Coordinates of N, CA, C and O and ligand atoms in Angstrom, one line a residue:
M1384 N 24.9 -17.8 8.5 CA 23.7 -17.0 9.0 C 23.9 -16.2 10.0 O 24.9 -16.3 10.8
A1385 N 22.9 -15.1 10.2 CA 23.2 -14.2 11.1 C 22.0 -13.6 11.7 O 21.0 -13.5 11.0
L1386 N 21.8 -13.1 12.8 CA 20.8 -12.7 13.5 C 20.6 -11.2 13.3 O 21.8 -10.6 13.3
L1387 N 19.6 -10.5 12.6 CA 19.6 -8.9 12.2 C 19.1 -8.4 13.5 O 18.1 -8.8 14.0
E1388 N 19.2 -7.2 13.4 CA 18.6 -6.1 14.4 C 17.1 -5.6 14.0 O 17.0 -5.5 12.7
I1389 N 16.1 -5.9 14.6 CA 15.0 -5.6 14.3 C 14.6 -4.2 14.7 O 14.7 -3.7 15.9
K1390 N 14.1 -3.5 13.7 CA 13.8 -2.1 13.7 C 12.5 -2.0 14.6 O 11.5 -2.6 14.2
K1391 N 12.1 -1.0 15.5 CA 11.0 -0.7 16.3 C 10.3 0.2 15.7 O 10.8 1.4 14.9
A1392 N 9.0 0.4 15.9 CA 8.2 1.5 15.7 C 8.7 2.7 16.0 O 9.1 2.8 17.1
G1393 N 8.7 3.7 15.0 CA 9.3 5.0 15.4 C 10.5 5.5 14.4 O 10.8 6.3 14.2
D1394 N 11.1 4.1 13.9 CA 12.3 4.0 13.0 C 11.8 4.3 11.5 O 10.6 3.7 11.2
P1395 N 12.2 5.4 11.0 CA 11.6 6.0 9.5 C 11.7 4.9 8.6 O 10.9 5.0 7.9
V1396 N 12.9 3.8 8.8 CA 12.7 2.9 7.6 C 11.3 1.8 7.5 O 10.9 1.3 6.5
L1397 N 10.7 1.8 8.8 CA 9.3 1.2 8.8 C 8.2 2.0 8.1 O 7.1 1.6 7.7
K1398 N 8.5 3.4 7.7 CA 7.4 4.2 7.0 C 7.7 4.2 5.7 O 6.8 4.9 4.7
Q1399 N 8.6 3.5 5.2 CA 9.0 3.8 3.7 C 8.3 2.8 2.8 O 7.7 1.7 3.1
I1400 N 8.0 3.3 1.6 CA 7.3 2.4 0.5 C 8.6 1.9 -0.1 O 9.5 2.2 -0.6
C1401 N 8.8 0.5 -0.1 CA 9.9 -0.5 -0.3 C 10.0 -0.6 -1.9 O 8.8 -0.5 -2.5
A1402 N 11.1 -0.7 -2.3 CA 11.5 -0.9 -3.7 C 11.5 -2.2 -4.1 O 11.8 -3.2 -3.5
P1403 N 10.8 -2.4 -5.4 CA 10.8 -3.6 -6.1 C 12.3 -4.3 -5.9 O 13.2 -3.6 -6.2
V1404 N 12.5 -5.7 -5.9 CA 13.7 -6.4 -5.9 C 13.8 -6.5 -7.6 O 13.1 -7.1 -8.1
E1405 N 15.1 -6.2 -8.0 CA 15.3 -6.6 -9.6 C 16.3 -7.6 -9.5 O 16.5 -8.3 -10.7
K1406 N 17.0 -8.0 -8.6 CA 18.1 -9.1 -8.8 C 17.9 -10.1 -7.9 O 17.9 -9.6 -6.6
I1407 N 17.9 -11.5 -8.1 CA 17.6 -12.5 -7.2 C 18.9 -13.3 -7.3 O 19.1 -13.9 -8.3
D1408 N 19.6 -13.0 -6.3 CA 21.2 -13.7 -6.2 C 21.3 -14.3 -5.0 O 20.6 -14.3 -4.1
K1409 N 22.7 -14.9 -4.6 CA 23.0 -15.6 -3.6 C 22.8 -14.6 -2.5 O 22.5 -15.0 -1.2
R1410 N 23.3 -13.2 -2.8 CA 23.0 -12.5 -1.6 C 21.8 -12.3 -1.2 O 21.5 -12.1 0.1
L1411 N 20.7 -12.2 -2.0 CA 19.5 -11.9 -1.7 C 19.2 -13.3 -0.7 O 18.4 -13.2 0.2
R1412 N 19.5 -14.5 -1.3 CA 19.0 -15.8 -0.5 C 19.6 -15.6 0.9 O 19.0 -16.1 1.9
N1413 N 21.0 -15.1 1.0 CA 21.7 -15.0 2.2 C 20.7 -14.3 3.2 O 20.5 -14.6 4.1
F1414 N 20.3 -13.0 2.7 CA 19.4 -12.1 3.5 C 18.3 -12.7 3.9 O 17.9 -12.6 5.0
L1415 N 17.5 -13.6 2.9 CA 16.3 -14.3 3.1 C 16.5 -15.1 4.4 O 15.8 -15.3 5.3
D1416 N 17.6 -15.9 4.3 CA 17.9 -16.7 5.4 C 18.3 -16.1 6.7 O 17.7 -16.5 7.7
D1417 N 18.8 -15.0 6.8 CA 19.1 -14.2 7.9 C 17.8 -13.7 8.6 O 17.5 -13.7 9.7
M1418 N 17.1 -13.2 7.5 CA 15.5 -12.9 8.0 C 14.9 -13.9 8.6 O 14.2 -13.7 9.6
A1419 N 14.8 -15.0 8.1 CA 14.1 -16.3 8.6 C 14.7 -16.5 9.7 O 13.7 -16.9 11.0
E1420 N 16.0 -16.5 10.2 CA 16.7 -17.0 11.6 C 16.2 -15.9 12.5 O 15.9 -16.4 13.6
T1421 N 16.3 -14.6 12.0 CA 15.9 -13.5 13.0 C 14.3 -13.9 13.6 O 13.8 -13.6 14.6
M1422 N 13.6 -14.2 12.5 CA 12.0 -14.3 12.7 C 12.1 -15.5 13.8 O 11.3 -15.3 14.8
Y1423 N 12.5 -16.7 13.6 CA 12.5 -17.9 14.4 C 12.9 -17.6 15.6 O 12.4 -18.0 16.7
A1424 N 14.0 -16.8 15.6 CA 14.8 -16.5 17.2 C 13.7 -15.8 17.9 O 13.8 -15.9 19.2
S1425 N 13.0 -14.9 17.3 CA 12.0 -13.9 18.1 C 10.8 -14.5 18.1 O 9.8 -13.8 18.5
E1426 N 10.4 -15.8 17.7 CA 9.2 -16.5 17.7 C 8.1 -15.8 16.9 O 6.9 -15.8 17.6
G1427 N 8.5 -15.2 15.7 CA 7.7 -14.7 15.0 C 7.0 -15.6 14.1 O 7.6 -16.5 13.5
V1428 N 5.9 -15.2 13.4 CA 5.3 -15.8 12.1 C 5.7 -15.4 10.6 O 5.3 -15.7 9.9
G1429 N 6.0 -14.2 10.8 CA 6.3 -13.3 9.6 C 7.3 -12.3 9.9 O 7.5 -11.9 11.1
I1430 N 8.1 -11.7 8.9 CA 9.0 -10.7 9.0 C 9.1 -10.0 7.5 O 9.2 -10.8 6.5
A1431 N 9.3 -8.8 7.5 CA 9.3 -7.9 6.1 C 10.8 -7.3 6.5 O 11.1 -6.7 7.5
A1432 N 11.1 -7.0 5.0 CA 12.6 -6.6 4.9 C 12.8 -5.2 5.6 O 13.9 -4.9 6.5
P1433 N 11.8 -4.3 5.8 CA 12.1 -3.0 6.4 C 12.3 -3.3 7.8 O 12.8 -2.5 8.5
Q1434 N 11.7 -4.2 8.5 CA 11.8 -4.5 10.1 C 13.2 -4.9 10.3 O 13.7 -4.7 11.5
V1435 N 14.1 -5.1 9.3 CA 15.6 -5.3 9.6 C 16.3 -4.3 8.8 O 17.6 -4.4 8.6
G1436 N 15.5 -3.2 8.3 CA 16.5 -2.1 7.9 C 16.7 -1.9 6.5 O 17.4 -1.0 6.0
K1437 N 15.8 -2.9 5.6 CA 16.3 -2.9 4.3 C 14.9 -2.5 3.6 O 13.8 -3.4 3.8
A1438 N 14.7 -1.5 2.9 CA 13.6 -1.1 2.3 C 13.4 -1.8 0.9 O 13.3 -1.1 0.0
I1439 N 13.2 -3.1 1.0 CA 12.9 -3.8 -0.3 C 11.8 -4.7 -0.1 O 11.3 -5.0 1.1
R1440 N 11.2 -5.1 -1.3 CA 9.9 -5.8 -1.4 C 10.1 -7.3 -0.9 O 9.9 -8.1 -2.1
V1441 N 10.6 -7.7 0.2 CA 10.6 -9.2 0.4 C 10.1 -9.3 1.8 O 10.3 -8.6 2.7
C1442 N 9.7 -10.5 2.0 CA 9.1 -10.9 3.5 C 9.1 -12.4 3.2 O 9.3 -13.1 2.4
V1443 N 9.3 -12.8 4.7 CA 9.3 -14.6 4.9 C 8.3 -14.6 6.0 O 8.0 -13.9 6.9
V1444 N 7.4 -15.8 5.5 CA 6.4 -16.2 6.6 C 6.3 -17.5 6.8 O 7.0 -18.3 5.9
D1445 N 6.3 -17.9 8.1 CA 5.9 -19.5 8.5 C 5.0 -19.6 9.6 O 5.5 -19.1 10.7
V1446 N 3.8 -19.8 9.2 CA 2.9 -20.0 10.3 C 2.9 -21.3 11.0 O 2.1 -21.5 12.1
D1447 N 3.5 -22.2 10.5 CA 3.4 -23.6 11.3 C 4.6 -24.3 11.5 O 4.8 -25.4 11.9
K1448 N 5.6 -23.5 11.3 CA 7.0 -23.9 11.7 C 7.4 -25.1 10.8 O 8.0 -26.0 11.2
K1449 N 6.6 -25.4 9.7 CA 7.1 -26.3 8.8 C 7.0 -25.9 7.2 O 8.0 -26.2 6.6
T1450 N 6.3 -25.0 7.1 CA 6.3 -24.2 5.6 C 6.5 -22.8 5.4 O 6.1 -22.2 6.2
R1451 N 8.1 -22.5 5.1 CA 8.5 -21.2 4.9 C 8.2 -20.8 3.8 O 8.5 -21.6 2.7
Y1452 N 7.7 -19.7 3.4 CA 7.5 -18.9 2.1 C 8.4 -17.6 2.1 O 8.5 -16.9 2.9
D1453 N 9.3 -17.9 1.1 CA 10.1 -16.5 0.8 C 9.4 -15.5 -0.1 O 9.3 -16.2 -1.4
L1454 N 8.8 -14.6 0.1 CA 8.1 -13.8 -0.8 C 8.8 -12.6 -1.5 O 9.1 -11.6 -0.5
I1455 N 9.0 -12.6 -2.6 CA 9.8 -11.4 -3.3 C 8.7 -10.8 -4.3 O 8.0 -11.5 -5.0
N1456 N 8.8 -9.7 -4.1 CA 7.9 -8.7 -4.9 C 6.3 -9.4 -4.8 O 5.7 -9.3 -6.0
P1457 N 5.9 -9.7 -3.7 CA 4.4 -10.2 -3.5 C 3.5 -9.1 -4.0 O 3.7 -7.9 -3.5
V1458 N 2.2 -9.7 -4.5 CA 1.2 -8.8 -4.9 C 0.0 -9.5 -4.7 O -0.2 -10.7 -5.0
I1459 N -0.9 -9.0 -4.0 CA -2.2 -9.9 -3.6 C -3.1 -9.5 -4.7 O -3.5 -8.2 -5.2
T1460 N -3.7 -10.6 -5.4 CA -4.4 -10.4 -6.8 C -5.9 -10.7 -6.5 O -6.8 -10.3 -7.3
Y1461 N -6.1 -11.2 -5.3 CA -7.6 -11.5 -5.2 C -7.9 -11.5 -3.6 O -7.0 -12.1 -2.8
R1462 N -9.0 -11.0 -3.3 CA -9.4 -11.0 -1.7 C -10.9 -11.7 -1.6 O -11.6 -10.9 -2.3
E1463 N -11.1 -12.2 -0.6 CA -12.4 -12.8 -0.3 C -12.6 -12.8 1.1 O -12.0 -13.2 2.0
G1464 N -14.0 -12.1 1.4 CA -14.7 -12.3 2.7 C -13.6 -11.3 3.9 O -12.7 -10.4 3.6
V1465 N -14.0 -11.5 5.0 CA -13.5 -10.4 5.9 C -13.3 -11.1 7.2 O -14.0 -12.2 7.6
A1466 N -12.2 -11.0 8.0 CA -12.0 -11.7 9.3 C -11.0 -10.7 10.2 O -10.5 -10.1 9.8
V1467 N -11.8 -10.8 11.4 CA -11.0 -9.7 12.5 C -10.6 -10.8 13.4 O -10.9 -11.7 13.8
D1468 N -9.2 -10.3 13.7 CA -8.5 -11.3 14.7 C -7.1 -10.3 15.4 O -6.9 -9.5 14.8
Q1469 N -6.6 -10.8 16.5 CA -5.7 -10.1 17.2 C -4.4 -10.4 16.5 O -4.0 -11.7 16.1
E1470 N -3.4 -9.3 16.5 CA -2.2 -9.6 15.8 C -1.3 -8.6 16.6 O -1.6 -7.7 17.4
G1471 N 0.1 -9.2 16.4 CA 1.1 -8.3 17.0 C 2.0 -8.3 16.2 O 2.1 -8.5 14.9
C1472 N 3.3 -7.6 16.6 CA 4.6 -7.4 15.3 C 5.8 -7.3 16.2 O 5.8 -6.7 17.3
L1473 N 6.9 -8.0 15.4 CA 8.2 -7.9 16.3 C 8.7 -6.4 16.3 O 9.4 -6.1 17.0
S1474 N 8.0 -5.6 15.6 CA 8.6 -4.4 15.6 C 7.7 -3.3 16.6 O 8.2 -2.1 16.8
C1475 N 6.9 -3.9 17.1 CA 5.9 -3.3 18.3 C 5.7 -4.4 19.6 O 4.8 -4.7 19.8
P1476 N 6.8 -4.4 20.2 CA 7.0 -5.3 21.4 C 5.8 -5.0 22.2 O 5.6 -4.1 22.5
D1477 N 5.2 -6.3 22.6 CA 4.1 -6.3 23.4 C 2.9 -5.6 23.3 O 1.9 -5.6 24.0
L1478 N 2.7 -5.1 22.1 CA 1.2 -4.7 21.5 C 0.7 -5.6 20.8 O 1.1 -6.2 20.2
F1479 N -0.5 -5.5 21.2 CA -1.6 -6.6 20.2 C -2.8 -5.7 20.1 O -3.4 -4.9 21.0
G1480 N -3.6 -6.0 18.9 CA -4.8 -5.1 18.6 C -5.6 -6.1 17.5 O -4.9 -6.8 16.9
D1481 N -6.8 -5.7 17.4 CA -7.7 -6.4 16.6 C -7.4 -5.7 14.9 O -7.6 -4.6 14.9
V1482 N -7.4 -6.7 14.1 CA -7.0 -6.1 12.6 C -8.1 -6.9 11.8 O -8.3 -8.1 11.8
E1483 N -8.8 -6.1 10.8 CA -9.8 -6.6 9.8 C -8.9 -7.0 8.6 O -8.2 -6.1 8.1
R1484 N -9.1 -7.9 8.2 CA -8.3 -8.3 7.1 C -9.3 -9.2 6.0 O -10.3 -9.8 6.4
A1485 N -8.9 -9.4 5.1 CA -9.3 -10.3 3.9 C -9.3 -11.8 4.5 O -8.2 -11.8 5.1
A1486 N -10.4 -12.4 4.3 CA -10.5 -13.9 5.1 C -9.5 -14.8 4.0 O -8.9 -15.8 4.5
K1487 N -9.7 -14.7 2.9 CA -8.8 -15.6 1.8 C -8.2 -14.6 0.9 O -8.8 -13.5 0.4
I1488 N -7.1 -14.8 0.4 CA -6.3 -13.9 -0.7 C -5.5 -15.0 -1.7 O -5.5 -16.3 -1.3
R1489 N -5.2 -14.4 -2.8 CA -4.6 -14.9 -3.5 C -3.2 -13.9 -3.7 O -3.5 -12.7 -3.8
V1490 N -2.0 -14.5 -3.6 CA -0.7 -13.6 -3.7 C 0.1 -14.3 -5.1 O 0.3 -15.4 -4.8
E1491 N 0.7 -13.2 -5.7 CA 1.7 -13.9 -6.7 C 2.9 -13.3 -6.1 O 3.0 -11.8 -5.8
Y1492 N 4.0 -14.0 -6.5 CA 5.3 -13.5 -5.9 C 6.3 -14.1 -7.0 O 5.9 -15.2 -7.6
T1493 N 7.7 -13.9 -6.5 CA 8.7 -14.6 -7.2 C 9.3 -15.1 -5.9 O 9.4 -14.5 -5.0
N1494 N 9.7 -16.5 -6.5 CA 10.5 -17.2 -5.2 C 12.0 -17.0 -5.1 O 12.4 -16.2 -5.9
R1495 N 12.6 -17.7 -4.2 CA 14.0 -17.4 -4.1 C 15.1 -17.7 -5.0 O 16.3 -17.5 -5.2
F1496 N 14.4 -18.4 -6.0 CA 15.2 -19.2 -7.3 C 14.6 -18.2 -8.5 O 15.0 -18.8 -9.5
G1497 N 13.9 -17.3 -8.6 CA 13.6 -16.6 -9.5 C 12.2 -17.1 -10.3 O 12.0 -16.3 -11.3
K1498 N 11.6 -18.0 -9.7 CA 10.3 -18.4 -10.3 C 9.1 -17.7 -9.8 O 8.7 -17.7 -8.7
K1499 N 8.3 -17.6 -10.9 CA 6.7 -17.0 -10.3 C 6.1 -18.1 -9.8 O 6.0 -19.1 -10.3
K1500 N 5.4 -17.6 -8.5 CA 4.4 -18.5 -7.9 C 3.0 -17.8 -7.5 O 3.1 -16.7 -7.7
L1501 N 2.3 -18.7 -7.4 CA 0.9 -18.3 -7.0 C 0.7 -19.1 -5.7 O 0.9 -20.5 -5.7
L1502 N -0.1 -18.2 -4.7 CA -0.2 -19.0 -3.3 C -1.8 -18.6 -3.0 O -1.9 -17.2 -3.0
E1503 N -2.5 -19.5 -2.7 CA -3.7 -19.2 -2.1 C -4.0 -19.5 -0.7 O -3.2 -20.5 -0.1
A1504 N -4.3 -18.5 0.1 CA -4.2 -18.6 1.5 C -5.4 -18.3 2.0 O -6.2 -17.5 1.7
E1505 N -5.6 -18.8 3.3 CA -6.7 -18.2 4.3 C -6.4 -18.5 5.8 O -5.3 -18.9 6.2
G1506 N -7.1 -18.3 6.8 CA -6.6 -18.3 8.0 C -5.5 -17.5 8.3 O -5.3 -16.4 7.8
L1507 N -4.8 -18.1 9.3 CA -3.4 -17.3 9.9 C -2.5 -17.0 8.7 O -1.8 -15.9 8.7
L1508 N -2.5 -17.9 7.9 CA -1.4 -17.5 6.8 C -1.8 -16.5 5.9 O -1.1 -15.6 5.6
A1509 N -3.3 -16.2 5.6 CA -3.7 -15.1 4.7 C -3.4 -13.8 5.6 O -3.2 -12.9 5.1
R1510 N -3.7 -13.8 7.1 CA -3.5 -12.9 7.9 C -2.1 -12.4 7.8 O -1.6 -11.2 7.8
C1511 N -1.3 -13.2 8.1 CA 0.2 -12.9 8.2 C 0.8 -12.3 6.9 O 1.6 -11.4 7.0
I1512 N 0.3 -13.0 5.7 CA 1.0 -12.3 4.5 C 0.2 -10.8 4.5 O 1.0 -9.9 3.8
Q1513 N -0.8 -10.3 4.7 CA -1.5 -9.2 4.3 C -0.9 -8.4 5.6 O -0.3 -7.1 5.1
H1514 N -0.4 -8.8 6.8 CA 0.4 -7.9 7.6 C 1.7 -7.8 7.2 O 2.1 -6.4 7.0
E1515 N 2.5 -8.5 6.8 CA 3.7 -8.1 6.0 C 3.8 -7.6 4.8 O 4.9 -6.7 4.6
L1516 N 2.8 -7.6 3.9 CA 3.0 -6.8 2.7 C 2.5 -5.4 3.1 O 3.2 -4.5 2.6
D1517 N 1.8 -4.9 4.3 CA 1.5 -3.6 4.6 C 2.9 -3.1 5.0 O 3.2 -2.1 4.8
H1518 N 3.8 -3.9 5.6 CA 5.2 -3.5 5.9 C 5.9 -2.9 4.8 O 6.7 -1.9 4.9
L1519 N 5.6 -3.6 3.7 CA 6.4 -3.1 2.4 C 5.8 -1.7 1.8 O 6.5 -1.2 0.9
D1520 N 4.8 -1.3 2.5 CA 4.1 0.0 1.9 C 4.2 0.9 3.1 O 3.2 1.8 3.2
G1521 N 5.1 0.8 4.2 CA 5.0 1.6 5.1 C 3.9 1.6 6.4 O 3.9 2.5 7.1
Q1522 N 3.2 0.6 6.1 CA 2.0 0.5 7.3 C 2.4 -0.6 8.4 O 2.9 -1.6 8.1
L1523 N 2.1 -0.2 9.8 CA 2.1 -1.1 10.7 C 0.8 -1.3 11.4 O -0.2 -0.4 10.9
F1524 N 0.7 -2.7 11.9 CA -0.6 -2.9 12.3 C -1.3 -2.2 13.2 O -2.4 -1.5 13.2
I1525 N -0.3 -1.2 14.2 CA -1.0 -0.3 14.9 C -1.5 0.7 14.4 O -2.3 1.5 15.1
D1526 N -1.5 1.1 13.4 CA -1.9 2.2 12.6 C -3.2 2.0 12.1 O -4.2 2.8 11.8
I1527 N -3.7 0.8 11.9 CA -5.2 0.2 11.6 C -5.8 -0.7 12.7 O -7.0 -1.0 12.4
A1528 N -5.0 -1.1 13.8 CA -5.6 -1.9 14.9 C -6.5 -1.2 15.7 O -6.6 0.1 16.1
K1529 N -7.6 -1.8 16.1 CA -8.6 -1.6 16.8 C -8.3 -2.2 18.4 O -7.7 -3.4 18.4
N1530 N -8.7 -1.5 19.3 CA -8.6 -2.1 21.1 C -7.1 -2.8 21.0 O -6.8 -3.8 21.5
I1531 N -6.2 -1.9 20.9 CA -4.7 -2.0 21.2 C -4.4 -2.1 22.8 O -4.9 -1.4 23.4
T1532 N -4.0 -3.4 23.0 CA -3.6 -3.6 24.5 C -2.0 -3.9 24.4 O -1.5 -4.4 23.7
Q1533 N -1.5 -3.7 25.9 CA -0.5 -4.0 26.3 C -0.4 -5.5 26.4 O -0.9 -5.7 27.5
G1534 N 0.4 -6.5 26.1 CA 0.0 -7.9 26.2 C -1.1 -8.3 25.6 O -1.9 -7.7 25.0
R1535 N -1.0 -9.7 25.4 CA -2.0 -10.3 24.6 C -3.3 -10.6 25.5 O -3.2 -10.7 26.6
K1536 N -4.4 -10.3 24.7 CA -5.6 -10.1 25.3 C -6.1 -11.7 25.7 O -5.8 -12.6 24.7
K1537 N -6.8 -11.7 26.8 CA -7.3 -13.2 27.2 C -8.5 -13.5 26.1 O -9.2 -12.7 25.7
T1538 N -8.5 -14.8 25.8 CA -9.4 -15.5 24.9 C -10.7 -15.0 25.2 O -11.6 -14.6 24.6
E1539 N -11.4 -14.9 26.6 CA -12.7 -14.7 27.0 C -12.9 -13.2 26.7 O -14.0 -12.8 26.9
D1540 N -12.1 -12.3 26.7 CA -12.6 -10.8 26.5 C -13.3 -10.5 25.3 O -13.0 -10.8 24.2
Ligands
CO1196 CO1 4.9 -6.9 11.6

C-alpha cells in the first residue's frame, strides 16, 4: 500500500467529469486500498479518485472507522428529505461550510469484487456519499456551500 498525493482545489483534475470504470481487477483493488490508506492517514471520512489525480468513478467512504465502502460507478437512485450540515474536504484544507443535501439516499454501485450492490444511507454516511459523488462530476463542496469559514465553526454559532 502507498500514500497518494491529495490534489488541492485549483487542480484541473478536480473539475473533470470522471469516466466509468470498466475493468475491476487487482490493480483497481490496490488503488482502492491506497485511496483508503490516504484517507485514514488524513483523518478523512471519504475520498474520491480525482482527489488523488485519477478521473475515474470510484470513491471510498468510512464514517465510523469500522465500515468501509468501496463504491465503483456509484449512482444515487433515490433521495428523501433535506439536511444542512457543515462539511470539509481533503482537497480544501481548513475550509468548512454548510451544505444542503438529501437526508436519506439509496445508492447503487459495484463493489471491489464486481458485485452489484444497493446501499441505503442517512445521516453522515448519506452526506459523505453525496459529497464524494459530487467529486466524480467535478464539483467541490465549496462550489455549493454557504457560510464558508476558515477552520471548523463552533457548535454554538
Ligand atoms: Co471532498
